[in-house]
Coordinates of C-alpha atoms (C1' of nucleotides) in Angstrom, one line a residue:
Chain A
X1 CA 139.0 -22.3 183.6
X2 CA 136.2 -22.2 180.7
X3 CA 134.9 -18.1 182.1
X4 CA 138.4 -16.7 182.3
X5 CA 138.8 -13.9 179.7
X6 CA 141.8 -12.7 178.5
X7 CA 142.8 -8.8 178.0
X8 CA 141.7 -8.4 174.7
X9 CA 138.7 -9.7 175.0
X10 CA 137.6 -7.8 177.9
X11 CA 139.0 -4.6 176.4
X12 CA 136.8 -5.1 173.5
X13 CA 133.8 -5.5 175.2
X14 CA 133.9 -2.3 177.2
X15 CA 135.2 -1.1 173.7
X16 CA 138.3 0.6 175.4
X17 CA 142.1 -0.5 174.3
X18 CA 144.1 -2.8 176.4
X19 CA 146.3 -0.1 177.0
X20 CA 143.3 1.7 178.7
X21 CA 142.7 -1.0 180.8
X22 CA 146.6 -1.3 181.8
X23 CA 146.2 2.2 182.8
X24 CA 143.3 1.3 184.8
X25 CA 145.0 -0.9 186.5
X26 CA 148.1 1.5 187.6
X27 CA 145.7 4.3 188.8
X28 CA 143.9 1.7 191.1
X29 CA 140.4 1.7 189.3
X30 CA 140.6 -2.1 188.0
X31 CA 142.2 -4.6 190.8
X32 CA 144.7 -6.6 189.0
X33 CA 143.3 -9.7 188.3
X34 CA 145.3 -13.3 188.7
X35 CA 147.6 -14.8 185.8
X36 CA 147.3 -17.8 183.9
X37 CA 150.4 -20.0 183.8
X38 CA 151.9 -18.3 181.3
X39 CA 151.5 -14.6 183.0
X40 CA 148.5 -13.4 181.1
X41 CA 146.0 -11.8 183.0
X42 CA 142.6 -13.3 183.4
X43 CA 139.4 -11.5 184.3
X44 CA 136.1 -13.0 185.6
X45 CA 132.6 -10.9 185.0
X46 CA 133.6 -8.5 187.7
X47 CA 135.9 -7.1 186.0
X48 CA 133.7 -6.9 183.1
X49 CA 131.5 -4.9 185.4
X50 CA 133.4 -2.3 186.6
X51 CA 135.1 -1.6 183.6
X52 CA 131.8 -0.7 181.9
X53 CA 131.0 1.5 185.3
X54 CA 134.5 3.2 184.6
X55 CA 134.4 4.2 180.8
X56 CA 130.4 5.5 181.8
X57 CA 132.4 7.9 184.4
X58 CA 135.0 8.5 182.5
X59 CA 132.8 9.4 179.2
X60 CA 131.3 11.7 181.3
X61 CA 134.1 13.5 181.8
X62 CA 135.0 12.1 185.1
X63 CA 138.7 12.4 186.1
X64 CA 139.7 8.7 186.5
X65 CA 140.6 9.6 190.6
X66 CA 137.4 10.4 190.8
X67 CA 136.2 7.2 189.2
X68 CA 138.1 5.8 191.8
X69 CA 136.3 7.4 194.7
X70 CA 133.2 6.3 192.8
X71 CA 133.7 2.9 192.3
X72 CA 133.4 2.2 196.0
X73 CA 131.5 4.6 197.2
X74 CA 127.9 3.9 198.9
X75 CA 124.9 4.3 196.8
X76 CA 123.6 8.0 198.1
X77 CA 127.3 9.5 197.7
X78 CA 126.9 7.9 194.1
X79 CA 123.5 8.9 193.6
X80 CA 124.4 12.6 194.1
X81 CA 127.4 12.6 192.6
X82 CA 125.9 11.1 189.4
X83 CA 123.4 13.8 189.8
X84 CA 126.5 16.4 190.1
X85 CA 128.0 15.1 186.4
X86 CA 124.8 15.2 185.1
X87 CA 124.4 18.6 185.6
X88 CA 127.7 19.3 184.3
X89 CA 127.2 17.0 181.2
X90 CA 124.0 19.5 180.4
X91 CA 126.0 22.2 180.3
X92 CA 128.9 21.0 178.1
X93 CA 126.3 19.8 175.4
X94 CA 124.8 23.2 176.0
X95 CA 128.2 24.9 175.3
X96 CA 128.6 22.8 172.4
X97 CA 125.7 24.1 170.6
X98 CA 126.4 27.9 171.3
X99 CA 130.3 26.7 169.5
X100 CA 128.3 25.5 166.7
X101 CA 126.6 28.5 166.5
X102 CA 129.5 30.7 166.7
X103 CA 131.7 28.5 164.2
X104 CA 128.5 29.3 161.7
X105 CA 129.6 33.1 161.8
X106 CA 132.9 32.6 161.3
X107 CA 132.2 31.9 157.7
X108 CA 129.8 35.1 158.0
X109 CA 131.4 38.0 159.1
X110 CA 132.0 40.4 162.2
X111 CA 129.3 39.1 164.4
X112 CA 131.9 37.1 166.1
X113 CA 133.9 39.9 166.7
X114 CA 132.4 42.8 168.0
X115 CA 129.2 43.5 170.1
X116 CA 126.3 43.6 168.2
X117 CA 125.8 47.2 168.5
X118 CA 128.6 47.1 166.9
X119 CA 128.2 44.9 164.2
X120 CA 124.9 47.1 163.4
X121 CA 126.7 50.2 163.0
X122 CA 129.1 48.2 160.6
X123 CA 125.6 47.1 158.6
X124 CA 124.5 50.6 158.6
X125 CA 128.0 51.9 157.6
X126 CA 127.7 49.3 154.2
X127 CA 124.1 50.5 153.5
X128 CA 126.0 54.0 153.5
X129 CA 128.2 53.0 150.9
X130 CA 131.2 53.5 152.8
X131 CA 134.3 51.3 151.7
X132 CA 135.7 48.2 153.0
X133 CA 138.8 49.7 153.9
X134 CA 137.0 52.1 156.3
X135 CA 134.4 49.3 157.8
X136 CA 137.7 47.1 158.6
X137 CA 139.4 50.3 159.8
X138 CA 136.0 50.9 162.3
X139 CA 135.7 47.1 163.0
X140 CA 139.2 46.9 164.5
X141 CA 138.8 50.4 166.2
X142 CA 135.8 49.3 167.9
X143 CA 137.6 46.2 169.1
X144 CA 140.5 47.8 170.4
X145 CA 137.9 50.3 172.3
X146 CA 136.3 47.5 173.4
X147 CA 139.0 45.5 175.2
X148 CA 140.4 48.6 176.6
X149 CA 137.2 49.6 177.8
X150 CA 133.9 47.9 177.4
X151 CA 132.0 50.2 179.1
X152 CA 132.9 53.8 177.7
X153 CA 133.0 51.8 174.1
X154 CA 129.0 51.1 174.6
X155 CA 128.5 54.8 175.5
X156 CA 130.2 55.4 172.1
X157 CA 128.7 52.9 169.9
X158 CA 125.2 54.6 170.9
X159 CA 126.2 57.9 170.4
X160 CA 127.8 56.9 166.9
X161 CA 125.0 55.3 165.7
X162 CA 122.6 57.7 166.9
X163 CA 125.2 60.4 164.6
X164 CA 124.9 58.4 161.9
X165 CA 121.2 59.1 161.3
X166 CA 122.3 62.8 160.9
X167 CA 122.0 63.8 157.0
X168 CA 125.3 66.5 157.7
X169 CA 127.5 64.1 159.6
X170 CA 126.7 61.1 157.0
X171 CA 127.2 63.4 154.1
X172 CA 130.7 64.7 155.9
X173 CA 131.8 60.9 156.7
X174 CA 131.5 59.6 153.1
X175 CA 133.3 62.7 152.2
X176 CA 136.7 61.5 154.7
X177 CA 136.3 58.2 153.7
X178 CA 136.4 59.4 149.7
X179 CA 139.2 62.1 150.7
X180 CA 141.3 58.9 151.7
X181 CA 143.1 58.9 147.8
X182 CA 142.9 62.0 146.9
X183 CA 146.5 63.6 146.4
X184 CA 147.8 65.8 149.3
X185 CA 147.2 68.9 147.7
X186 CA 144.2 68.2 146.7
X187 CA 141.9 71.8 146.7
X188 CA 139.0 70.0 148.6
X189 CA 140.8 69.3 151.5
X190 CA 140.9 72.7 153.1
X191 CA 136.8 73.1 152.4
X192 CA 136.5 69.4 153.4
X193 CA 138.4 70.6 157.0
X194 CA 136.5 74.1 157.3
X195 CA 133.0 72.2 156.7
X196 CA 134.4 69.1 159.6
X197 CA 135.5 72.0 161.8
X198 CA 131.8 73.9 161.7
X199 CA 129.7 70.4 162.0
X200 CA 131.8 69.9 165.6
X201 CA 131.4 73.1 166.9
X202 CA 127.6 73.5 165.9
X203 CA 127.2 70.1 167.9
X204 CA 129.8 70.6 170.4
X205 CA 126.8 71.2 173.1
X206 CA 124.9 69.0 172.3
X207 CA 126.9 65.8 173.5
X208 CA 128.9 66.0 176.5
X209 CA 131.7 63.3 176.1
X210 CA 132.6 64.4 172.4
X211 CA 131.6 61.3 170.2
X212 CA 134.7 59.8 168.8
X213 CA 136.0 61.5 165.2
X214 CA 136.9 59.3 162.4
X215 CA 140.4 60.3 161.9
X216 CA 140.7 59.5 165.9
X217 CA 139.5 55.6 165.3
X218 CA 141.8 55.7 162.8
X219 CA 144.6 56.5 164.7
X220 CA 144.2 54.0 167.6
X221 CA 143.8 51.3 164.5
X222 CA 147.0 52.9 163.4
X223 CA 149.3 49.7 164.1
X224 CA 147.1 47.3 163.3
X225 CA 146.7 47.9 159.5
X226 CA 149.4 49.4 157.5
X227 CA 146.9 51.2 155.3
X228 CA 145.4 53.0 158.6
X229 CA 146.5 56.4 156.9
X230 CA 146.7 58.2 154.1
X231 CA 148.6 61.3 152.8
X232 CA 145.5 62.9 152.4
X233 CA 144.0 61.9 155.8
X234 CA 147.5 63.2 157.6
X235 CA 147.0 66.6 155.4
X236 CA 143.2 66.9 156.4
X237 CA 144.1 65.6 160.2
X238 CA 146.8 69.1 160.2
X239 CA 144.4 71.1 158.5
X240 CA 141.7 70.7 161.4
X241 CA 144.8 70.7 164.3
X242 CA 144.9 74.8 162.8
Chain B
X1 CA 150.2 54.6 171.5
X2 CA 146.7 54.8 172.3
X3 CA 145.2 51.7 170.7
X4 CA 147.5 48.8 171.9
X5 CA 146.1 46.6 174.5
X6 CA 148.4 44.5 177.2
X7 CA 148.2 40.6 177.2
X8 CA 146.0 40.4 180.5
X9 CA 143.6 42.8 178.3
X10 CA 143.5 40.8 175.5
X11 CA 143.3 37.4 177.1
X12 CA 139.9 39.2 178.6
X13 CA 138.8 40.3 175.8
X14 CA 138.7 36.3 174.2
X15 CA 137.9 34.9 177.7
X16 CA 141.3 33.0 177.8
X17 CA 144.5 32.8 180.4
X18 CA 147.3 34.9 179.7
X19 CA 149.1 31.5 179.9
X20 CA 146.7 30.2 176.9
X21 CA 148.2 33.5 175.3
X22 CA 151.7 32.7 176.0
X23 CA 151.1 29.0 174.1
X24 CA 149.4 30.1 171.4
X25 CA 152.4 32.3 170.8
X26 CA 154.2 28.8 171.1
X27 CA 152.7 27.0 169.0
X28 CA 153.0 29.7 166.6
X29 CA 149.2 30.6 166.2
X30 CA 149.3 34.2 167.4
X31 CA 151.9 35.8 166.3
X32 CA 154.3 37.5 168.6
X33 CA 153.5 41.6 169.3
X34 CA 155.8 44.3 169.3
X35 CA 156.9 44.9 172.9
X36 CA 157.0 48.1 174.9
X37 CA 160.3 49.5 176.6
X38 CA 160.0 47.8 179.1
X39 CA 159.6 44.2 177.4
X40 CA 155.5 44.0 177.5
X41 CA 153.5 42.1 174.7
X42 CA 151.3 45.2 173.2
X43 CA 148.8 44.2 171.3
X44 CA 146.5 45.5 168.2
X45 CA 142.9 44.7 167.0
X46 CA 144.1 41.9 164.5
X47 CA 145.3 40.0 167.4
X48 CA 142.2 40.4 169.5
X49 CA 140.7 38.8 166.2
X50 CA 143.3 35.8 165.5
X51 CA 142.6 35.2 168.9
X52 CA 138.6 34.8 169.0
X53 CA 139.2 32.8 165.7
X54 CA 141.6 30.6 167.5
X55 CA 139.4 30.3 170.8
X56 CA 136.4 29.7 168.4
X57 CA 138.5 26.4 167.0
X58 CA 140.1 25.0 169.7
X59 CA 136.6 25.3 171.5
X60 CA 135.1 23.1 169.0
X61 CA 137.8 20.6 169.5
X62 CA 140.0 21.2 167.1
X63 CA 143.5 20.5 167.8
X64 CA 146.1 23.5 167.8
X65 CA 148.0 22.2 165.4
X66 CA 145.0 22.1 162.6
X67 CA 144.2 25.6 164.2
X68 CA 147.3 27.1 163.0
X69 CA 147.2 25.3 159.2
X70 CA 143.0 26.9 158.7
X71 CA 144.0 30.5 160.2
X72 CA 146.0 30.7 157.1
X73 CA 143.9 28.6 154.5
X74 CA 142.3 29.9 151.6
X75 CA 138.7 30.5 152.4
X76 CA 137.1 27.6 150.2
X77 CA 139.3 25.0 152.4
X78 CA 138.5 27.3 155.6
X79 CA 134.4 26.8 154.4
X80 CA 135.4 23.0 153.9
X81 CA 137.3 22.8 156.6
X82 CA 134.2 24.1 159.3
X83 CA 131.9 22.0 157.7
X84 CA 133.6 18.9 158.6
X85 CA 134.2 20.2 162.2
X86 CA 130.6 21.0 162.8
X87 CA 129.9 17.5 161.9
X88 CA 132.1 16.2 164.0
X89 CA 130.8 18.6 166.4
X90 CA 127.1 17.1 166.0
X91 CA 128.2 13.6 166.4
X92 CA 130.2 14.8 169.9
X93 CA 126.5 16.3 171.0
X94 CA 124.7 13.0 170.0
X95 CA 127.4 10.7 172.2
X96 CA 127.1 13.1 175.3
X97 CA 123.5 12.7 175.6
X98 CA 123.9 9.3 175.1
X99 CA 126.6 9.1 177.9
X100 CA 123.6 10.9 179.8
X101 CA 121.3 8.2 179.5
X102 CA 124.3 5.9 180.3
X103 CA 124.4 7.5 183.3
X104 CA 121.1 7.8 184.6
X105 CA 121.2 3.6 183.8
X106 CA 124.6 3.1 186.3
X107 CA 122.0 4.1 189.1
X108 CA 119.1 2.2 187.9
X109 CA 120.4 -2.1 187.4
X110 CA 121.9 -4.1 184.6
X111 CA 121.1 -2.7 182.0
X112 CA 124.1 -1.1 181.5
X113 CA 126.5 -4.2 181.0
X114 CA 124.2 -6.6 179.4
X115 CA 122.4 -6.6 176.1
X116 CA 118.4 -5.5 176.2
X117 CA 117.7 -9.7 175.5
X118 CA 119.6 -10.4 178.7
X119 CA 118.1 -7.9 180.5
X120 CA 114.5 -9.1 179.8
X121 CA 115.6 -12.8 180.1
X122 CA 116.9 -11.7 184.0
X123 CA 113.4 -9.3 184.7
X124 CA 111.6 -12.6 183.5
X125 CA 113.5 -14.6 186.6
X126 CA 112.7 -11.6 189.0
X127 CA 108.8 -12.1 188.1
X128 CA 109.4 -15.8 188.6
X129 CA 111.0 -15.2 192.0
X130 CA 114.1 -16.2 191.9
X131 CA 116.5 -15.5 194.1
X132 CA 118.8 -12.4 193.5
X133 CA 121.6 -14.1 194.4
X134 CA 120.8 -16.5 191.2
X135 CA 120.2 -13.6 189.2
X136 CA 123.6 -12.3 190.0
X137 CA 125.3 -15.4 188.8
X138 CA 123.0 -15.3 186.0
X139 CA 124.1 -11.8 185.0
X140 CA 127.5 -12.8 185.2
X141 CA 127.4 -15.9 183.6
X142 CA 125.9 -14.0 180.6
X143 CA 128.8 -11.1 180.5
X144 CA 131.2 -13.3 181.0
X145 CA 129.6 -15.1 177.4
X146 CA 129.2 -12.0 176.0
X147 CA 132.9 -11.0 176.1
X148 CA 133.8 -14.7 175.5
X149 CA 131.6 -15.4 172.0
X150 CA 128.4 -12.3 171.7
X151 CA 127.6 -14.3 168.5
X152 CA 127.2 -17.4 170.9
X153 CA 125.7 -15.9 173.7
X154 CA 122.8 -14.4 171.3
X155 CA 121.7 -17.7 170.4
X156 CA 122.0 -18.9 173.6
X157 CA 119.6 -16.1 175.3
X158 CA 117.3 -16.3 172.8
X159 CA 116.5 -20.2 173.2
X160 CA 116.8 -19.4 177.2
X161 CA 114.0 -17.0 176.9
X162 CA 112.0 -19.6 174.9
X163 CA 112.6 -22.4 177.3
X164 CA 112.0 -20.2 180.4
X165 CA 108.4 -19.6 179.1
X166 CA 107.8 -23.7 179.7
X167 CA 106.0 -23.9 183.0
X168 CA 108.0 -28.2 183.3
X169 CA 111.3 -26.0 183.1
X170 CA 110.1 -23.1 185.3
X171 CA 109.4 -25.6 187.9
X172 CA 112.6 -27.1 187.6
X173 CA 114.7 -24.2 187.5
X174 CA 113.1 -22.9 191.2
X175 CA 113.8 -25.7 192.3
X176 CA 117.9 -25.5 191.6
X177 CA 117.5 -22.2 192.7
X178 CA 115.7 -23.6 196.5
X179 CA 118.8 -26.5 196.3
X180 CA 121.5 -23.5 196.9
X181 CA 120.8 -24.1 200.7
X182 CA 120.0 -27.6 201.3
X183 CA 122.6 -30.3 203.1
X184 CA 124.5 -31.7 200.8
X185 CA 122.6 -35.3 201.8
X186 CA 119.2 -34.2 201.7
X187 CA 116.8 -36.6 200.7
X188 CA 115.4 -34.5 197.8
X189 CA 118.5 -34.0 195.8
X190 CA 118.3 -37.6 193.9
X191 CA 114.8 -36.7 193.1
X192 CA 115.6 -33.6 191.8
X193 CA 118.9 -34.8 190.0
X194 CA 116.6 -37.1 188.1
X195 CA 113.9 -35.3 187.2
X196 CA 116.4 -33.0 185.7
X197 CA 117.9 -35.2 183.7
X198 CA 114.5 -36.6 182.4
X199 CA 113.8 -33.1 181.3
X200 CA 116.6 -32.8 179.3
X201 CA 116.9 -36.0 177.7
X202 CA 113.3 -35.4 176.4
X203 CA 114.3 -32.1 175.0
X204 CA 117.6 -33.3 173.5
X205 CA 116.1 -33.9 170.8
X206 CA 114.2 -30.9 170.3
X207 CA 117.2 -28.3 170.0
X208 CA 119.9 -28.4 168.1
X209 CA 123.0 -27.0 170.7
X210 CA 122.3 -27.8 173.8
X211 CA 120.7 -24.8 176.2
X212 CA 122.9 -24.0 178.4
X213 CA 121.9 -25.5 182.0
X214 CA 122.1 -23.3 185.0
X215 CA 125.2 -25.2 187.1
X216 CA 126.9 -24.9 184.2
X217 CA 126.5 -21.2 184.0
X218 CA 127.9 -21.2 187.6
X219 CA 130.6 -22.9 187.1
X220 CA 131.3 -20.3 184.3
X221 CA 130.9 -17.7 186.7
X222 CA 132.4 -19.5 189.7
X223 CA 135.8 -17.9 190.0
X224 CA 134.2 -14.4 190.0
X225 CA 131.9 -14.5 193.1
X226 CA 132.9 -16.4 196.5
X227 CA 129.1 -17.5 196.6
X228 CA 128.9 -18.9 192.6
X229 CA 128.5 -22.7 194.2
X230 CA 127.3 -24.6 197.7
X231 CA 127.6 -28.0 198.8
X232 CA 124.3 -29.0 197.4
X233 CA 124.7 -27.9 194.3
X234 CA 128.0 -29.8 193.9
X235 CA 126.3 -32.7 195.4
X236 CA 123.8 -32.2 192.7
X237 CA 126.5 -31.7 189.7
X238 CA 127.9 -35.2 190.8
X239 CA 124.5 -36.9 191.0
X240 CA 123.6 -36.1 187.2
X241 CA 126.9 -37.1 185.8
X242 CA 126.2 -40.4 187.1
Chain C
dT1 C1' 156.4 56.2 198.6
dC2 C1' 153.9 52.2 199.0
dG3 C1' 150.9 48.4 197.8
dA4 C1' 148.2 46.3 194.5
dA5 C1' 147.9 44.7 190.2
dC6 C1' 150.3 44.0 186.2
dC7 C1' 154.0 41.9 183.4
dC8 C1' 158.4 38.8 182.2
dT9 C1' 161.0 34.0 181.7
dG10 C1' 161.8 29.4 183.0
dC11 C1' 160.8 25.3 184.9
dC12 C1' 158.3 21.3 186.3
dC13 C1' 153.6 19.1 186.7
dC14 C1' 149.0 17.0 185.3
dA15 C1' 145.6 13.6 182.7
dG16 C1' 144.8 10.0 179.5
dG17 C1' 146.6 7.5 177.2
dG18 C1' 149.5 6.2 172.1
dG19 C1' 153.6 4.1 170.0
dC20 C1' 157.3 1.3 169.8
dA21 C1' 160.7 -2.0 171.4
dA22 C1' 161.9 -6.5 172.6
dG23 C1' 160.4 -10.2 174.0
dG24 C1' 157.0 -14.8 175.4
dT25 C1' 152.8 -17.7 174.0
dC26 C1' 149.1 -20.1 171.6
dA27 C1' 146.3 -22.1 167.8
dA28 C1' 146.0 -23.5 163.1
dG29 C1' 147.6 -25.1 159.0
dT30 C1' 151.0 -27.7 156.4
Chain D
dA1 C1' 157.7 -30.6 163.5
dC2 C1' 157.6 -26.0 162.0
dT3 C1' 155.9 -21.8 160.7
dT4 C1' 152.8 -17.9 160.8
dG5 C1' 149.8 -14.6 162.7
dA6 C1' 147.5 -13.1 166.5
dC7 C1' 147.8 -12.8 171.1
dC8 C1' 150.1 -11.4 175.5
dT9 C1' 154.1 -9.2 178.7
dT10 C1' 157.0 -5.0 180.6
dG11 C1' 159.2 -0.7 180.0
dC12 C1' 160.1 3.6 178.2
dC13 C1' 159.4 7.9 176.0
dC14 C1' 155.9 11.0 173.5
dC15 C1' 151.8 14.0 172.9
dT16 C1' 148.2 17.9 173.9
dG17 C1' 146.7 21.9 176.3
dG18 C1' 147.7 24.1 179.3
dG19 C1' 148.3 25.1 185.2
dG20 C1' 151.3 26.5 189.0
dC21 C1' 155.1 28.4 191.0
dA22 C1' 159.5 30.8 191.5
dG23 C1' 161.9 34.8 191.2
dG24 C1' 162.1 38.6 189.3
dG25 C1' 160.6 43.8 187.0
dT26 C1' 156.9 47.7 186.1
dT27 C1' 153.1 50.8 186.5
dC28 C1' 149.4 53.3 188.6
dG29 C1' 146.7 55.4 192.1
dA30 C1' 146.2 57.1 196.8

DNA sequence: TCGAACCCTGCCCCAGGGGCAAGGTCAAGT
DNA sequence: ACTTGACCTTGCCCCTGGGGCAGGGTTCGA
């Protein structure tokens, strides 16, 4: 009959594949409709119908057996459940956007790594003129610190960057992070240890939990980075054990 | 050693299963850790990174196996590379707030399954008071063309609308709709049959394709409702042929 | 010393289709 | 009358991105 339409057809006005539709019809959301002579299947505006209701549900994110629930379900259950998927289609375009947002940064830097206390202290390490080897060697300390322990690493992160300000200790950590190539024997090294050794203990009292020494982030990033250490660090690291 | 974090650590850390874990390691994304002696994944601070890289990704849709090519890719094709995903990224936002609108229309009427002409062509028949069970039929009648032949079935609306604006039509078309429920051998069905076919012969002239006559939209539409005919009306078909 | 909370591997399961094989059918042109 | 291309049919296996569960071993704190 003249309004029969055939698979294809109907596929491409819900602008699915016929596949899609075939699957339809084995998970119950489409009835099957009757065959032409030949075996094809012919659909009448119904069909046409629900398979636009479907790919709407679907689109949203809809499992297809709760399509089916859907499909014949009376209008306040739909109502509400429309309402439901809604709600939930909000949110996803809202999750979306913060994933843009977060895919921006990971052309940018560290942001996306660490906490942004963190990522500050990094900032303020750079302004310092401290090298890239010892911002990556902090970076991936303060991650570890912060997986094991997100709470005692915020503790630390404020007490660091509240050191930091400190003319002596930002003086001292240049000094480490320079003392990374020097040669073993190097004659600074002993001074370099004496000086470290007289900061601590002159601030000792001051902060209960002692705040976290360099050479101590560098050892927890030990396994991470092969060039964690140096031959002058392990020297300076004995020389302060003494 | 102090710094190396256990897989349900680490899976916290990126907000991921340990299973997710387990398949990245798989699928060769993340690569495998050194274990401890007693066989446990122990991770380090470039893994916790890899891993909110990945996550970062695969939230934006990419698929792991394009994840594992751009952790490795030179960062001009890595800057490429997120370009093109954040597009793609857009375009997913625009279609889910389109779904939304969607949506909110699967509660409100037709509008969903036929075009905005159709639509304003079957609003036009409500303010003329037609029956809904006509408009139904309507409605179907016009997917039905749609799917069939949407070049067609734009012509075909858009000389409906026209001729639905003449009051001699108007008239005429009530009055099919009123026939639905007479005997099949009332006396006003010649009448009717005849004036009907003095309409059109009067207007054959006037447009090129014939318009499309109501019965013969329900006969289109006749195999996908129960209700798409009545006695009457095939009393009526029979009269105007002869 | 016990229980809770971890960790291990291995296996099968799910949605939502895609792809391909190996046919049958239909309409148009020649 | 034949061919060609575009349809249609069923059936089967494939993919992604994991989840769930079984059947173990380990570690840590009370």
């Amino acid at each position: 009959m003249a309004g029969m339409i055939t698979i294809g057809k109907l596929a491409d006005y819900a602008g699915v594949t016929i596949k899609a539709v075939r699957h339809y019809h084995e998970r119950g959301l489409l009835t099957e409709p009757d065959r032409d002579s030949s075996g094809y299947r012919r659909y009448t505006a119904r069909h046409a119908i629900d398979l636009v209701k479907i790919r709407t549900l679907a689109d949203a994110g809809v499992p297809l057996a709760r399509v089916r629930e859907l499909l014949d379900a009376d209008p306040d259950t739909l109502t509400a459940a429309i309402a439901d998927i809604d709600h939930d289609l909000k949110d996803r375009i809202a999750r979306l956007r913060r994933t843009r947002l977060q895919l921006a940064q990971l052309r940018g830097g560290d942001q996306l790594f660490v906490s942004p206390d963190v990522a500050t202290y990094l900032d303020a390490l750079r302004d310092l003129g401290v090298s890239e080897r010892q911002i990556r060697l902090e970076r991936d300390g303060w991650i570890l610190m912060q997986t094991a322990s997100p709470a005692d690493a915020a503790v630390w992160i404020a007490e660091k960057r509240e050191l930091i300000t400190d003319p002596a200790f930002r003086a001292l950590y240049l000094e480490h992070d320079a003392a990374y190539d020097w040669p073993p024997d190097d004659a600074r090294l002993p001074a370099l240890a004496k000086r470290t050794r007289d900061w601590f203990t002159s601030h000792h009292s001051h902060t209960e939990t002692r705040p976290v020494h360099n050479p101590t982030i560098a050892q927890l990033a030990a396994q991470s980075q092969p060039e964690a250490t140096s031959p002058a660090w392990d020297r300076l690291a004995q020389l302060m054990r003494d």
